Amino acid sequence: MTTPEPGTVRVLIVDDDPLVRAGLTMMLGGASDVRVAAEAGDGGEAVAMADRHRPDVILMDIRMPGMDGLAATETLRARAGAPEVIVLTTFDADEHVLRALRAGAAGFLLKDTPPDEIVTAIRQVARGYPVLSPAVTRRLIARVAESGQDRRRDLARERLALLNAREREVAIAVGQGRSNADIAATLYLSVPTIKTHVSSILAKLDLNNRVQIALLAHDAGLLDDQA
């Protein structure tokens, strides 16, 4: 197996359609800093391939036979040092996408996303940044199924009680889709201080990324309170 160049992002492509995998592999081959480490045809194979090849980023289809992409994402992201996961979707099942985001996926891409945007998303996720714009985050949150809403709200508020007052303010701002710079300006704090608060929130609540903070703030009804 060839050792990748330093700084190269190693990608695992997971899709049950060989033509989709071949197309993605060919497309990513044009990026000098991205390398396809392996391919998998279902979630179970994805978990095995992730253990074997240690990718930095996984492009994960949702609907596959056997273990689907949601179960695979939950399995992988529950581990220490897990690779980042970008969910591939046709955007016809928002609840499925939300389940993946709650499990720790870094975001999602539509299957008809232009190649250059896919490469950009992979690079961004590899650096630790979600691939969800604030507008898309709010669109997904707005479509959460209402069943069990009261129970979700109670559980979310119980978790958020672990935060101090300033961290709560920052969590609400993250849920509103604001950048660190915007939050800093609003709260009259420095950007490094906001980054420290975000890191503290992630650690206290055992979350992986800002998307999960936003979802938790929504479940708790904090975004409704700000409307």
CSV table of C-alpha atoms in Angstrom, one decimal:
chain,number,residue,atom,x,y,z
A,1,MET,CA,0.0,0.0,0.0
A,2,THR,CA,1.4,3.4,-1.0
A,3,THR,CA,2.1,5.8,1.8
A,4,PRO,CA,0.2,9.1,1.2
A,5,GLU,CA,2.0,12.4,1.1
A,6,PRO,CA,1.9,14.5,4.3
A,7,GLY,CA,-1.2,16.6,4.3
A,8,THR,CA,-3.1,14.3,2.0
A,9,VAL,CA,-6.7,13.6,3.0
A,10,ARG,CA,-7.5,9.9,2.9
A,11,VAL,CA,-11.1,9.2,1.9
A,12,LEU,CA,-13.3,6.1,2.2
A,13,ILE,CA,-16.2,6.0,-0.3
A,14,VAL,CA,-19.2,4.0,0.9
A,15,ASP,CA,-22.1,3.4,-1.6
A,16,ASP,CA,-23.9,0.2,-2.7
A,17,ASP,CA,-23.8,1.4,-6.4
A,18,PRO,CA,-20.5,0.5,-8.0
A,19,LEU,CA,-21.0,3.2,-10.6
A,20,VAL,CA,-21.4,5.9,-8.0
A,21,ARG,CA,-18.2,4.7,-6.3
A,22,ALA,CA,-16.3,4.7,-9.6
A,23,GLY,CA,-17.5,8.2,-10.4
A,24,LEU,CA,-16.5,9.6,-7.0
A,25,THR,CA,-13.1,7.8,-7.2
A,26,MET,CA,-12.4,9.3,-10.7
A,27,MET,CA,-13.6,12.7,-9.6
A,28,LEU,CA,-11.4,12.8,-6.4
A,29,GLY,CA,-8.5,11.6,-8.4
A,30,GLY,CA,-8.2,15.1,-9.9
A,31,ALA,CA,-7.4,16.6,-6.5
A,32,SER,CA,-3.7,16.4,-5.6
A,33,ASP,CA,-4.3,16.6,-1.8
A,34,VAL,CA,-7.1,14.0,-1.7
A,35,ARG,CA,-6.6,10.2,-2.1
A,36,VAL,CA,-9.3,7.5,-2.1
A,37,ALA,CA,-8.0,5.0,0.4
A,38,ALA,CA,-10.7,2.4,-0.1
A,39,GLU,CA,-14.3,1.7,-1.2
A,40,ALA,CA,-17.1,-0.1,0.6
A,41,GLY,CA,-20.5,-1.4,-0.6
A,42,ASP,CA,-22.4,-1.3,2.7
A,43,GLY,CA,-22.1,-0.1,6.3
A,44,GLY,CA,-20.7,-3.3,7.6
A,45,GLU,CA,-17.9,-3.3,5.1
A,46,ALA,CA,-17.4,0.5,5.8
A,47,VAL,CA,-16.6,-0.2,9.4
A,48,ALA,CA,-14.2,-3.0,8.5
A,49,MET,CA,-12.5,-0.8,5.8
A,50,ALA,CA,-12.2,2.1,8.3
A,51,ASP,CA,-10.4,-0.1,10.7
A,52,ARG,CA,-8.1,-1.3,8.0
A,53,HIS,CA,-7.3,1.9,6.1
A,54,ARG,CA,-7.8,4.6,8.8
A,55,PRO,CA,-9.3,7.2,6.5
A,56,ASP,CA,-9.6,10.9,7.5
A,57,VAL,CA,-13.0,11.4,5.9
A,58,ILE,CA,-15.8,9.0,4.9
A,59,LEU,CA,-18.4,9.7,2.2
A,60,MET,CA,-21.3,7.7,3.4
A,61,ASP,CA,-24.4,6.8,1.5
A,62,ILE,CA,-27.6,6.4,3.7
A,63,ARG,CA,-29.6,3.7,2.0
A,64,MET,CA,-27.7,0.4,1.6
A,65,PRO,CA,-28.4,-3.3,2.1
A,66,GLY,CA,-27.3,-4.9,5.4
A,67,MET,CA,-26.0,-2.2,7.7
A,68,ASP,CA,-27.1,1.2,6.3
A,69,GLY,CA,-25.2,4.4,6.5
A,70,LEU,CA,-26.9,5.7,9.6
A,71,ALA,CA,-26.0,2.6,11.7
A,72,ALA,CA,-22.5,2.7,10.3
A,73,THR,CA,-22.1,6.4,11.2
A,74,GLU,CA,-23.3,5.8,14.7
A,75,THR,CA,-20.9,2.8,15.1
A,76,LEU,CA,-17.9,4.7,13.7
A,77,ARG,CA,-18.5,8.0,15.5
A,78,ALA,CA,-18.9,6.3,18.9
A,79,ARG,CA,-15.2,5.4,18.8
A,80,ALA,CA,-12.2,7.4,19.9
A,81,GLY,CA,-10.3,8.9,17.1
A,82,ALA,CA,-13.1,8.3,14.6
A,83,PRO,CA,-12.9,9.5,11.0
A,84,GLU,CA,-15.1,12.4,10.0
A,85,VAL,CA,-18.3,11.4,8.1
A,86,ILE,CA,-20.0,13.2,5.3
A,87,VAL,CA,-23.5,11.8,4.6
A,88,LEU,CA,-24.5,11.4,0.9
A,89,THR,CA,-28.2,12.1,0.5
A,90,THR,CA,-30.8,13.0,-2.1
A,91,PHE,CA,-32.4,15.2,0.6
A,92,ASP,CA,-35.7,13.2,0.5
A,93,ALA,CA,-35.4,12.1,4.2
A,94,ASP,CA,-34.4,14.9,6.4
A,95,GLU,CA,-35.0,12.9,9.6
A,96,HIS,CA,-32.4,10.4,8.4
A,97,VAL,CA,-29.9,13.2,7.8
A,98,LEU,CA,-30.6,14.6,11.3
A,99,ARG,CA,-30.1,11.1,12.9
A,100,ALA,CA,-26.7,11.0,11.2
A,101,LEU,CA,-25.8,14.5,12.4
A,102,ARG,CA,-26.8,13.6,15.9
A,103,ALA,CA,-24.5,10.6,15.7
A,104,GLY,CA,-21.6,13.0,14.9
A,105,ALA,CA,-21.5,13.2,11.1
A,106,ALA,CA,-19.8,16.4,10.0
A,107,GLY,CA,-22.5,17.3,7.5
A,108,PHE,CA,-24.1,16.1,4.3
A,109,LEU,CA,-23.7,16.5,0.5
A,110,LEU,CA,-26.3,16.0,-2.2
A,111,LYS,CA,-25.4,13.4,-4.7
A,112,ASP,CA,-25.6,15.9,-7.5
A,113,THR,CA,-23.2,18.3,-5.8
A,114,PRO,CA,-20.6,19.7,-8.2
A,115,PRO,CA,-17.2,18.0,-8.0
A,116,ASP,CA,-15.3,21.0,-6.9
A,117,GLU,CA,-17.7,21.5,-4.0
A,118,ILE,CA,-17.3,17.9,-2.9
A,119,VAL,CA,-13.6,18.3,-2.9
A,120,THR,CA,-13.9,21.6,-0.9
A,121,ALA,CA,-16.2,19.9,1.6
A,122,ILE,CA,-13.8,17.0,2.1
A,123,ARG,CA,-10.9,19.5,2.8
A,124,GLN,CA,-13.1,21.5,5.2
A,125,VAL,CA,-14.3,18.5,7.1
A,126,ALA,CA,-10.7,17.2,7.4
A,127,ARG,CA,-9.8,20.4,9.1
A,128,GLY,CA,-12.6,20.0,11.6
A,129,TYR,CA,-15.2,22.2,10.1
A,130,PRO,CA,-18.8,21.0,9.4
A,131,VAL,CA,-20.1,21.2,5.8
A,132,LEU,CA,-23.4,22.8,6.7
A,133,SER,CA,-24.2,26.4,6.1
A,134,PRO,CA,-26.2,28.2,8.8
A,135,ALA,CA,-29.2,28.4,6.4
A,136,VAL,CA,-29.1,24.7,5.7
A,137,THR,CA,-28.7,23.8,9.4
A,138,ARG,CA,-31.8,25.8,10.2
A,139,ARG,CA,-33.7,24.3,7.3
A,140,LEU,CA,-32.9,20.8,8.6
A,141,ILE,CA,-33.7,21.7,12.2
A,142,ALA,CA,-37.0,23.2,11.1
A,143,ARG,CA,-38.0,19.8,9.7
A,144,VAL,CA,-37.5,17.7,12.8
A,145,ALA,CA,-40.4,15.4,13.4
A,146,GLU,CA,-42.6,16.7,16.2
A,147,SER,CA,-43.2,13.2,17.8
A,148,GLY,CA,-41.5,13.0,21.2
A,149,GLN,CA,-40.8,16.7,21.2
A,150,ASP,CA,-41.6,17.3,24.9
A,151,ARG,CA,-39.4,14.4,25.9
A,152,ARG,CA,-36.5,15.7,23.7
A,153,ARG,CA,-36.9,19.1,25.2
A,154,ASP,CA,-36.7,17.9,28.7
A,155,LEU,CA,-33.6,15.8,28.0
A,156,ALA,CA,-31.9,18.6,26.1
A,157,ARG,CA,-32.6,21.1,28.9
A,158,GLU,CA,-31.2,18.7,31.4
A,159,ARG,CA,-28.0,18.4,29.5
A,160,LEU,CA,-27.7,22.1,28.9
A,161,ALA,CA,-28.0,22.7,32.6
A,162,LEU,CA,-24.3,21.6,32.8
A,163,LEU,CA,-23.3,24.9,31.0
A,164,ASN,CA,-22.7,28.2,32.8
A,165,ALA,CA,-24.6,31.3,31.8
A,166,ARG,CA,-21.9,32.5,29.2
A,167,GLU,CA,-21.6,29.0,27.6
A,168,ARG,CA,-25.4,28.9,27.3
A,169,GLU,CA,-25.4,32.3,25.5
A,170,VAL,CA,-22.7,30.9,23.1
A,171,ALA,CA,-24.7,27.7,22.6
A,172,ILE,CA,-27.7,29.7,21.6
A,173,ALA,CA,-25.7,31.8,19.2
A,174,VAL,CA,-24.2,28.7,17.6
A,175,GLY,CA,-27.7,27.3,17.2
A,176,GLN,CA,-28.7,30.5,15.4
A,177,GLY,CA,-25.9,29.8,12.9
A,178,ARG,CA,-23.6,32.6,13.9
A,179,SER,CA,-19.9,32.5,13.3
A,180,ASN,CA,-17.3,32.9,16.0
A,181,ALA,CA,-16.7,36.5,14.9
A,182,ASP,CA,-20.4,37.3,15.0
A,183,ILE,CA,-20.8,35.8,18.5
A,184,ALA,CA,-17.7,37.7,19.7
A,185,ALA,CA,-19.0,41.0,18.5
A,186,THR,CA,-22.5,40.4,20.0
A,187,LEU,CA,-21.1,39.3,23.4
A,188,TYR,CA,-18.2,41.9,23.4
A,189,LEU,CA,-15.7,39.1,23.7
A,190,SER,CA,-12.6,38.1,21.7
A,191,VAL,CA,-12.8,35.4,19.0
A,192,PRO,CA,-10.3,33.2,20.9
A,193,THR,CA,-12.5,33.5,24.0
A,194,ILE,CA,-15.5,32.3,21.9
A,195,LYS,CA,-13.5,29.4,20.6
A,196,THR,CA,-12.6,28.4,24.2
A,197,HIS,CA,-16.3,28.5,25.2
A,198,VAL,CA,-17.2,26.4,22.2
A,199,SER,CA,-14.6,23.8,23.1
A,200,SER,CA,-15.8,23.8,26.7
A,201,ILE,CA,-19.4,23.2,25.5
A,202,LEU,CA,-18.3,20.3,23.3
A,203,ALA,CA,-16.4,18.8,26.2
A,204,LYS,CA,-19.1,19.3,28.9
A,205,LEU,CA,-21.9,17.9,26.7
A,206,ASP,CA,-19.8,15.2,25.0
A,207,LEU,CA,-20.5,16.5,21.5
A,208,ASN,CA,-18.5,16.3,18.3
A,209,ASN,CA,-19.2,19.5,16.5
A,210,ARG,CA,-21.1,22.8,16.2
A,211,VAL,CA,-24.0,21.1,14.4
A,212,GLN,CA,-24.7,19.0,17.4
A,213,ILE,CA,-24.7,22.1,19.6
A,214,ALA,CA,-27.3,23.6,17.3
A,215,LEU,CA,-29.5,20.6,17.4
A,216,LEU,CA,-29.4,20.4,21.1
A,217,ALA,CA,-30.2,24.1,21.5
A,218,HIS,CA,-33.2,23.5,19.1
A,219,ASP,CA,-34.4,20.5,21.1
A,220,ALA,CA,-34.2,22.5,24.3
A,221,GLY,CA,-36.4,25.2,22.7
A,222,LEU,CA,-33.8,27.9,23.1
A,223,LEU,CA,-34.0,29.0,19.5
A,224,ASP,CA,-37.8,29.3,19.9
A,225,ASP,CA,-37.2,31.5,22.9
A,226,GLN,CA,-35.1,33.8,20.8
A,227,ALA,CA,-37.6,34.2,18.0
